[in-house]
Every structure is written in C-alpha cells, then in structure tokens.
Short mmCIF file of C-alpha atoms in Angstrom, two decimals:
data_model
loop_
_atom_site.label_atom_id
_atom_site.label_comp_id
_atom_site.label_asym_id
_atom_site.label_seq_id
_atom_site.Cartn_x
_atom_site.Cartn_y
_atom_site.Cartn_z
CA MET A 130 104.91 101.59 58.22
CA GLN A 131 103.36 98.94 60.43
CA SER A 132 105.50 96.37 62.22
CA GLN A 133 104.87 92.68 61.63
CA ILE A 134 106.00 91.62 65.09
CA GLN A 135 106.47 93.72 68.17
CA GLY A 136 107.06 93.34 71.87
CA ALA A 137 107.52 95.30 75.04
CA SER A 138 109.55 94.71 78.15
CA ILE A 139 110.26 96.40 81.45
CA VAL A 140 113.70 95.93 82.96
CA LEU A 141 114.54 96.91 86.52
CA MET A 142 118.04 96.89 87.93
CA GLY A 143 118.69 96.83 91.65
CA ALA A 144 118.64 94.14 94.31
CA PHE A 145 116.05 91.39 94.04
CA ASN A 146 115.17 88.19 95.81
CA PRO A 147 114.51 85.92 92.81
CA ALA A 148 113.06 83.13 94.94
CA ILE A 149 109.81 85.00 95.46
CA PHE A 150 109.12 85.41 91.76
CA HIS A 151 107.03 82.30 91.37
CA PRO A 152 103.73 82.38 89.47
CA SER A 153 101.87 81.48 92.66
CA TRP A 154 103.23 84.65 94.32
CA PHE A 155 101.89 86.66 91.39
CA ALA A 156 98.48 85.02 91.71
CA ALA A 157 98.39 85.38 95.49
CA ASN A 158 99.03 89.09 95.07
CA ASN A 159 96.44 89.55 92.34
CA LEU A 160 99.08 90.28 89.71
CA LEU A 161 98.10 87.32 87.53
CA ARG A 162 94.90 85.34 87.24
CA ASN A 163 94.90 82.10 89.16
CA GLU A 164 94.39 80.13 85.97
CA GLU A 165 97.33 81.86 84.33
CA ALA A 166 99.56 81.09 87.27
CA LYS A 167 98.51 77.43 87.34
CA ALA A 168 99.19 77.07 83.63
CA ALA A 169 102.54 78.87 83.74
CA THR A 170 105.69 77.10 82.62
CA VAL A 171 108.22 77.43 85.41
CA ASN A 172 111.76 77.08 84.13
CA LEU A 173 113.52 77.89 87.36
CA VAL A 174 112.79 79.41 90.75
CA HIS A 175 115.89 79.59 92.91
CA PRO A 176 117.46 82.08 95.34
CA ASP A 177 119.72 83.21 92.50
CA ALA A 178 117.38 83.18 89.53
CA ALA A 179 113.75 82.82 88.55
CA SER A 180 112.23 82.26 85.16
CA PHE A 181 108.67 81.47 84.15
CA LYS A 182 106.35 82.01 81.25
CA THR A 183 102.60 82.33 80.80
CA GLU A 184 100.73 82.54 77.53
CA TRP A 185 101.41 86.28 77.35
CA LEU A 186 104.20 86.99 79.81
CA ASP A 187 107.85 86.02 80.23
CA VAL A 188 109.55 86.82 83.55
CA ASN A 189 113.29 86.45 84.16
CA VAL A 190 114.91 87.56 87.40
CA VAL A 191 118.44 87.38 88.76
CA LYS A 192 119.64 89.13 91.88
CA GLN A 193 120.46 92.35 90.09
CA ARG A 194 117.98 92.34 87.26
CA PHE A 195 114.26 91.87 86.67
CA GLN A 196 112.77 91.59 83.21
CA ALA A 197 109.15 91.11 82.19
CA THR A 198 108.34 90.76 78.51
CA THR A 199 105.32 90.31 76.30
CA VAL A 200 104.87 90.09 72.55
CA GLN A 201 101.10 90.34 72.78
CA GLU A 202 100.20 93.94 72.06
CA SER A 203 96.90 93.39 73.84
CA TYR A 204 98.79 92.94 77.12
CA TYR A 205 101.11 95.96 77.15
CA GLU A 206 99.04 97.78 79.74
CA SER A 207 98.70 94.59 81.78
CA LEU A 208 102.49 94.29 81.73
CA ARG A 209 102.81 97.83 83.06
CA ASP A 210 100.13 97.26 85.70
CA MET A 211 101.79 94.08 86.84
CA VAL A 212 105.16 95.79 87.33
CA VAL A 213 103.50 98.74 89.06
CA GLY A 214 101.88 96.20 91.37
CA ILE A 215 105.21 94.51 92.04
CA LEU A 216 106.84 97.85 92.82
CA GLY A 217 104.01 98.64 95.20
CA LEU A 218 104.43 95.33 96.99
CA LEU A 219 108.24 95.56 97.03
CA SER A 220 108.42 99.27 97.68
CA HIS A 221 111.65 99.02 99.66
CA THR A 222 113.54 97.27 96.90
CA PRO A 223 116.65 99.28 96.03
CA LEU A 224 116.44 100.17 92.35
CA ARG A 225 118.97 102.10 90.31
CA PHE A 226 117.79 101.87 86.73
CA MET A 227 114.67 101.12 84.76
CA GLY A 228 114.12 100.51 81.08
CA ILE A 229 110.83 100.68 79.22
CA ASN A 230 111.60 98.83 76.02
CA ARG A 231 109.78 98.30 72.77
CA ASP A 232 111.01 96.24 69.88
CA PHE A 233 109.70 95.86 66.37
CA HIS A 234 110.30 93.77 63.29
CA PHE A 235 109.42 95.58 60.07
CA ASP A 236 109.15 93.97 56.68
CA LEU A 237 110.90 96.18 54.13
CA THR A 238 109.56 93.84 51.42
CA SER A 239 112.49 94.14 49.02
CA GLU A 240 116.20 93.54 49.10
CA GLU A 241 116.73 96.98 47.59
CA SER A 242 114.88 98.75 50.42
CA TRP A 243 116.64 96.57 52.97
CA HIS A 244 120.10 97.43 51.70
CA GLY A 245 118.98 101.00 51.17
CA LEU A 246 118.17 101.43 54.83
CA GLY A 247 121.51 99.96 55.84
CA HIS A 248 123.36 102.30 53.51
CA ARG A 249 121.38 105.27 54.76
CA LEU A 250 122.07 104.53 58.42
CA VAL A 251 125.68 103.44 57.91
CA PRO A 252 127.10 104.90 54.70
CA LYS A 253 129.71 102.54 53.27
CA HIS A 254 131.97 105.09 51.64
CA ASP A 255 134.51 105.02 54.46
CA TRP A 256 134.18 101.28 54.97
CA ASN A 257 134.66 100.12 51.41
CA PRO A 258 138.45 100.60 51.46
CA LEU A 259 138.63 98.62 54.71
CA LEU A 260 136.21 95.74 54.24
CA LYS A 261 134.99 93.73 51.31
CA ASN A 262 131.26 94.23 50.88
CA PRO A 263 130.61 95.81 54.33
CA GLY A 264 127.12 95.54 55.79
CA MET A 265 125.42 96.84 58.89
CA VAL A 266 124.61 94.17 61.45
CA ASP A 267 124.14 96.21 64.61
CA LEU A 268 123.74 99.94 65.15
CA THR A 269 123.15 101.61 68.51
CA VAL A 270 122.52 105.32 68.84
CA ARG A 271 122.12 107.05 72.19
CA GLY A 272 120.25 110.30 72.72
CA GLU A 273 119.56 112.48 75.71
CA ARG A 274 116.15 112.25 77.26
CA PRO A 275 113.66 114.76 75.86
CA ASP A 276 112.06 115.23 79.29
CA ASP A 277 113.18 116.39 82.72
CA LEU A 278 114.27 112.97 83.93
CA LYS A 279 117.74 111.52 84.13
CA GLY A 280 118.70 108.78 81.71
CA HIS A 281 118.85 108.43 77.97
CA ILE A 282 117.28 106.71 75.01
CA HIS A 283 119.02 103.99 73.06
CA VAL A 284 117.90 102.97 69.62
CA ILE A 285 119.21 99.69 68.29
CA VAL A 286 118.81 98.68 64.65
CA GLN A 287 119.70 95.26 63.30
CA PRO A 288 118.67 93.02 60.42
CA SER A 289 115.62 91.07 61.56
CA ALA A 290 116.28 87.49 62.56
CA ARG A 291 112.65 86.68 61.83
CA ILE A 292 111.77 88.41 58.57
CA ARG A 293 113.69 88.15 55.31
CA TYR A 294 114.47 91.69 54.23
CA GLY A 295 113.20 92.90 57.57
CA ILE A 296 114.76 95.08 60.22
CA PHE A 297 114.65 94.89 63.98
CA VAL A 298 114.38 98.16 65.91
CA GLU A 299 114.57 98.30 69.67
CA VAL A 300 114.04 101.46 71.68
CA ASN A 301 115.40 101.39 75.22
CA ASP A 302 113.84 104.20 77.26
CA HIS A 303 116.35 104.20 80.08
CA TYR A 304 115.79 105.92 83.43
CA GLU A 305 118.33 106.48 86.16
CA LEU A 306 116.57 106.35 89.50
CA LYS A 307 117.57 108.07 92.68
CA ALA A 308 118.93 105.31 94.87
CA SER A 309 122.52 104.12 94.88
CA ASP A 310 123.36 100.50 95.48
CA GLN A 311 123.58 101.19 99.19
CA GLU A 312 120.39 103.20 99.50
CA ILE A 313 116.89 101.95 99.93
CA GLY A 314 114.60 103.46 97.35
CA GLY A 315 114.00 103.91 93.69
CA ALA A 316 110.88 101.75 93.56
CA ASP A 317 108.58 104.73 94.10
CA ALA A 318 110.25 106.66 91.28
CA ALA A 319 109.94 103.66 88.96
CA ARG A 320 106.29 103.19 89.88
CA ILE A 321 105.48 106.86 89.26
CA ILE A 322 107.27 106.84 85.91
CA LEU A 323 105.41 103.72 84.82
CA SER A 324 102.11 105.21 85.94
CA GLY A 325 102.64 108.68 84.54
CA ARG A 326 104.99 108.38 81.57
CA TRP A 327 104.04 105.05 80.05
CA ASP A 328 101.89 106.39 77.24
CA SER A 329 104.42 109.00 76.15
CA SER A 330 107.25 106.47 76.29
CA MET A 331 105.34 103.95 74.20
CA LYS A 332 104.35 106.56 71.64
CA ARG A 333 107.86 107.97 71.37
CA SER A 334 109.32 104.52 70.84
CA LEU A 335 106.76 103.71 68.16
CA ASP A 336 107.42 107.00 66.39
CA ILE A 337 111.17 106.42 66.43
CA ALA A 338 110.88 102.87 65.14
CA GLN A 339 108.42 103.74 62.38
CA THR A 340 110.51 106.69 61.28
CA ILE A 341 113.64 104.56 61.01
CA ALA A 342 111.84 101.79 59.17
CA GLY A 343 110.41 104.37 56.80
CA LEU A 344 113.88 105.56 55.82
CA GLY A 345 114.28 102.47 53.68
CA GLU A 346 111.38 103.59 51.50
CA GLN A 347 112.55 107.18 51.14
CA ARG A 348 115.79 106.42 49.49
CA MET B 51 138.29 89.57 83.60
CA SER B 52 136.67 88.46 80.41
CA VAL B 53 133.01 87.83 80.05
CA GLY B 54 132.31 84.15 80.26
CA ASN B 55 135.30 83.50 82.51
CA SER B 56 134.13 81.04 85.15
CA SER B 57 137.20 81.18 87.36
CA ALA B 58 135.29 82.90 90.15
CA ALA B 59 133.24 79.81 90.79
CA THR B 60 135.71 77.11 89.94
CA SER B 61 138.30 78.52 92.33
CA ALA B 62 135.87 78.63 95.23
CA ASN B 63 136.06 76.17 98.11
CA LEU B 64 133.20 73.99 99.21
CA ASN B 65 132.71 73.16 102.89
CA LYS B 66 131.97 69.68 104.19
CA ASP B 67 128.32 70.02 103.16
CA ASN B 68 129.41 70.76 99.65
CA VAL B 69 128.24 74.36 100.00
CA LEU B 70 130.23 77.45 99.25
CA THR B 71 131.80 79.08 102.29
CA SER B 72 130.57 82.55 103.13
CA SER B 73 133.89 84.21 102.28
CA ASP B 74 133.94 82.58 98.89
CA ARG B 75 130.34 83.53 98.44
CA VAL B 76 131.07 87.19 99.10
CA ASP B 77 134.04 87.03 96.76
CA ILE B 78 131.97 85.42 94.04
CA ASP B 79 129.18 87.92 94.55
CA ARG B 80 131.70 90.74 94.20
CA ARG B 81 133.26 89.30 91.08
CA PHE B 82 129.86 88.33 89.79
CA GLN B 83 128.75 91.92 90.09
CA GLU B 84 131.84 93.08 88.28
CA GLU B 85 131.54 90.86 85.31
CA ALA B 86 128.18 89.22 85.12
CA LEU B 87 125.91 92.19 84.65
CA VAL B 88 126.23 92.19 80.94
CA THR B 89 123.65 91.55 78.32
CA GLY B 90 126.25 91.99 75.63
CA ILE B 91 129.86 92.94 75.37
CA ASN B 92 131.13 96.47 75.90
CA SER B 93 128.22 97.47 78.13
CA SER B 94 128.30 99.47 81.33
CA PRO B 95 125.88 98.73 84.17
CA GLY B 96 123.96 101.92 83.50
CA ASP B 97 123.09 100.71 80.02
CA LEU B 98 121.64 97.39 81.00
CA THR B 99 117.96 98.08 81.02
CA ARG B 100 117.75 96.93 77.44
CA GLY B 101 115.64 93.86 77.05
CA VAL B 102 117.53 90.68 76.35
CA LYS B 103 116.34 89.62 72.93
CA LYS B 104 116.53 86.50 70.87
CA ASN B 105 117.68 88.56 67.94
CA GLY B 106 121.22 87.81 66.93
CA THR B 107 123.40 86.16 69.53
CA THR B 108 122.96 88.55 72.44
CA GLY B 109 123.46 86.60 75.64
CA GLY B 110 121.68 86.96 78.94
CA SER B 111 123.11 87.76 82.35
CA ARG B 112 125.03 84.96 84.00
CA VAL B 113 124.11 83.65 87.38
CA GLU B 114 126.04 81.63 89.91
CA ILE B 115 124.27 78.63 91.40
CA GLY B 116 126.29 76.61 93.91
CA ARG B 117 129.66 76.15 92.26
CA LEU B 118 128.39 76.56 88.74
CA VAL B 119 128.23 79.74 86.77
CA VAL B 120 125.49 79.42 84.24
CA SER B 121 123.29 81.59 82.13
CA PRO B 122 119.68 81.75 83.25
CA PRO B 123 117.20 80.96 80.53
CA ALA B 124 116.98 83.80 78.06
CA PRO B 125 113.47 85.05 77.41
CA SER B 126 111.76 82.23 75.59
CA ALA B 127 111.20 82.48 71.90
CA PHE B 128 107.57 83.35 71.50
CA THR B 129 105.81 81.60 68.67
CA GLU B 130 102.58 83.61 68.81
CA PHE B 131 102.34 87.34 68.37
CA PHE B 132 99.27 89.50 68.80
CA ARG B 133 99.00 92.65 66.72
CA ALA B 134 96.23 95.03 67.71
CA ILE B 135 94.11 96.73 65.08
CA GLN B 136 92.09 98.51 67.72
CA LYS B 137 92.72 98.74 71.43
CA TRP B 138 90.73 100.58 74.08
CA GLU B 139 90.93 101.31 77.74
CA GLY B 140 87.44 100.71 79.06
CA LYS B 141 85.78 101.90 82.22
CA VAL B 142 82.61 100.25 83.52
CA ILE B 143 79.71 102.68 83.97
CA ARG B 144 76.88 100.38 84.95
CA LEU B 145 76.03 96.73 85.22
CA ALA B 146 72.84 94.91 84.19
CA ASP B 147 71.95 91.23 84.45
CA ASP B 148 74.06 89.82 81.66
CA THR B 149 75.60 92.97 80.20
CA PHE B 150 77.59 95.97 81.33
CA THR B 151 78.04 99.40 79.83
CA ALA B 152 81.46 100.98 79.53
CA THR B 153 83.23 103.99 78.06
CA LEU B 154 86.00 103.07 75.63
CA SER B 155 89.03 105.35 75.24
CA PRO B 156 91.19 104.39 72.26
CA ILE B 157 94.82 103.40 72.77
CA VAL B 158 95.47 102.03 69.27
CA GLY B 159 93.44 102.63 66.13
CA ASP B 160 90.42 104.84 65.53
CA PRO B 161 90.65 107.73 68.04
CA THR B 162 86.88 108.00 68.56
CA GLU B 163 85.67 107.72 72.15
CA LEU B 164 82.87 105.21 72.43
CA GLU B 165 80.29 103.93 74.86
CA ALA B 166 79.45 100.27 74.46
CA GLU B 167 77.25 97.62 75.98
CA MET B 168 79.14 94.39 76.43
CA TYR B 169 78.22 90.87 77.46
CA VAL B 170 79.40 89.63 80.83
CA GLU B 171 79.94 86.31 79.10
CA ASP B 172 82.74 87.90 77.08
CA VAL B 173 84.76 88.25 80.28
CA THR B 174 86.73 85.25 81.46
CA PRO B 175 84.95 83.69 84.47
CA ASP B 176 87.67 84.42 87.01
CA GLU B 177 87.59 88.13 86.17
CA ARG B 178 83.82 88.67 86.31
CA HIS B 179 83.99 89.74 89.94
CA PHE B 180 85.86 92.83 88.72
CA ILE B 181 82.83 94.05 86.78
CA GLU B 182 81.52 96.96 88.78
CA PRO B 183 81.23 100.69 88.12
CA GLY B 184 84.66 102.29 87.91
CA ALA B 185 86.53 99.09 87.03
CA VAL B 186 89.08 99.49 84.24
CA PHE B 187 89.75 96.96 81.51
CA TYR B 188 91.68 96.72 78.25
CA TRP B 189 90.01 95.43 75.12
CA SER B 190 91.95 94.61 71.99
CA ILE B 191 90.83 93.39 68.60
CA GLY B 192 93.53 92.23 66.25
CA TYR B 193 95.37 89.35 64.70
CA LEU B 194 97.03 86.51 66.51
CA GLU B 195 99.86 85.29 64.33
CA ARG B 196 100.56 81.62 64.99
CA PRO B 197 102.76 79.06 63.30
CA SER B 198 99.59 77.47 61.95
CA GLY B 199 98.25 80.74 60.57
CA ARG B 200 96.56 83.99 61.46
CA ILE B 201 93.34 84.24 63.42
CA ARG B 202 91.32 87.28 64.35
CA GLU B 203 91.05 87.58 68.10
CA SER B 204 89.43 89.74 70.75
CA VAL B 205 91.14 90.01 74.13
CA LEU B 206 89.46 91.60 77.14
CA ARG B 207 91.31 91.82 80.42
CA PHE B 208 90.48 93.69 83.58
CA ARG B 209 93.03 95.73 85.39
CA ARG B 210 94.10 93.82 88.46
CA LEU B 211 95.15 96.70 90.66
CA PRO B 212 93.38 99.59 92.39
CA VAL B 213 91.46 101.53 89.82
CA TRP B 214 93.23 104.31 88.00
CA THR B 215 92.52 105.71 84.59
CA LYS B 216 94.13 107.99 82.06
CA ASP B 217 92.91 110.95 84.12
CA ASP B 218 94.78 109.59 87.11
CA ILE B 219 97.87 109.05 84.99
CA SER B 220 97.88 112.63 83.78
CA LYS B 221 97.71 113.82 87.38
CA ASN B 222 100.81 111.75 88.01
CA SER B 223 102.76 113.07 85.08
CA GLY B 224 103.86 116.35 86.62
CA ASP B 225 107.27 117.28 87.97
CA LEU B 226 109.13 114.14 88.98
CA SER B 227 112.53 115.75 89.30
CA ALA B 228 112.53 115.49 93.09
CA LEU B 229 112.64 111.73 92.75
CA PHE B 230 115.83 111.69 90.74
CA GLU B 231 119.46 112.46 91.10
CA GLU B 232 120.52 115.99 90.37
#
C-alpha cells in the first residue's frame, strides 16, 4: 500500500543554543542554499527558541530539543545531510537521544477497512462492556531495537487527521547516545548513525508502516 | 507539577531592569527541565525523540522567554507534499560544455542502475559550481500535491557536504557499539 502523504524528521535531544539556528547560519555553513535561506520564513530566533521554515524544511529548536522536518520525499537525504553537517559543526554539543522519524498517511478507501484496521489492532471485545461504541484513537507500541544499538522503536497509529478513512502511522527510531547530561559528546555517535544507518532505518520504518496499513485490507 | 502549569515563571522575581534574576533563572531552568520536556502527556525524557506532529492535538515543548512560559511554534502545517515515483542518488562522472554524465543509483522505484547525460541547465544556478566529477546529487521525479492540484515535478539537488556515497555509508555501518552506553 502506498501512502498519500509522508514526512520525515530528525529529533536530537541534548543542550542547544537556539540563537544560532538562523537560516543565515545555515547558508553561511553551506547547509542551505543562499536563496533558500533568504526566502525562509523566520518565526522566531531567540536564545531560548528558534523556528524557521523553507519551502522544504521546518526547523524548531529549544534548549533541549532540535527538530528538523520535511514532507518532501525528494529532500529526505538532504535533511539527513543537513543534520550530519550540523553535528559536524557542533561536534561538542552534548546529545543524549536521537530519533529518526517517518510518518505516513494511508488512504484505506472505505469505512469498513478503516474500522477493520482499528478492530484488528485494538480488539473491542474487552472494551464493549466498559464503553459505548469504543474506537481506537491512539495506539503506541514499543519494540526493542533489531540491531546492536541502544534504544527502541515506537510505532504510533492514529486515525488520519488529513484523509477521511485514512490512518496515520509514525515510526520513531529512537537511539540512546553515550553522553549523559553532564558529559560532552554524543554528536559523533549521532552523526555516524545518520551516515551509516539511515537507509536501513528508513526502509524499516516504511516496511512497518506499510504492513500495518495493509492489515486493514486483510481482514 | 502538571503540564501546562506556569507557576515557575509567574512566581519569579524581576530585577530593576525587568529581567529575571539569576537564581530565579536557575530555578526556572530546573523546573522547566522537569516539566517542559514533553511532547505529550505521560512521556519520559527518553521517549521524546518523536516528531511533534500536527495530527491530533499533540502539543509541542514549552519554552520560557523572560517571564512568560509559552509554546514555541509547532512545526508548521505543510500544504504541499512531494511523493517520489523514482528517486536516485547520482554521482557525476564527467562534465562537458552544457551537459554532465552521472551514474544513478536508485533509492525509490525501479532498482536498475543507470548512467545518464544531464543538462547543466537542469541544475539551479547557485548549485552549478558543485558539478564536478565525484559530486553527489539526489534526483527525484514524482508528484507535488498542492491545494490547487497535483503537478508532476523533477527535483535535483546537490549534496552540500564533503562527498560521500553509498559505498562510504556501508563502510560506516560496522560495529558502533563502542559509541554507546553498555
């Protein structure tokens, strides 16, 4: 099953200086094209938070959290490269966690398939005595990582807010990095993961999402 | 302390310059760290690398600015979405006057490796200086879904960092355990 809408994001958690995350800094460091930086919409750049958007990229930073997002599939690799570049420039940034996230909206095309998927993922037998007409609105399942790294994988399934009879699937490929809050480090690990594990992470997330979406048809 | 409780900021003192004192600042930072690192309820800090989405009513992290505690803008709602039918990673082999030749390794779509001659004019002017042997680019053909309708689009973008390719990536995908906690 092919998704109608999809996106990808990279989330880093550690200690950031939001004030530097201005589009001009990205352009000056060859992370964005000059024209992109000039045309960016800057919502906020402040010592406590930064937020800007280009035609393909959305960046939001607070002191403890960095997130870069795109919904243009043509720019997924550019998103990765940009974050790898940031981690190279800010190599001493203490980082504790990283998430490589993909999200998808699938059109299940019929109300029957849509309800069918909800019933398959969350059987209502035990809920019916407790609630009138129970329905699944948010399901999160956590699994251990299938590789040698520390962290886990979250899969979130919700009704799509964008597609009637659609579902939203998000896969959070979560990595625990080496540094503690007090230690310097973690950026190298994040950079190496993004460089070396990106393709496998993206493929795994796609496989998970497509498999879940396909359950609605198998009922 | 409940999520959304703004007492940390409202109880802080301002000095004569209407700026938070350092002790209050530390206290707010501490409390901010305790309660503000949530993208949703019932989350622990180790779970917070999920993207903050505009699906449902999931909120973003809160941030303290001066004496206010506010939510930073959530990721904007995109109105245009690109869906790739075919996507390649390209690597420039040689350059002629107005064309260049590149190998194309598929990322999405038909898995056939290709070699193609492409027009320099197809590259946005401020990326043409990247066109030299060894340079890596990404080329996607697909649909751009817009509020006004769907258009077919081709997007070509050069990698903006030191050159590395899928071969380099595979060399980097070995044992990473030394970089992580036991």
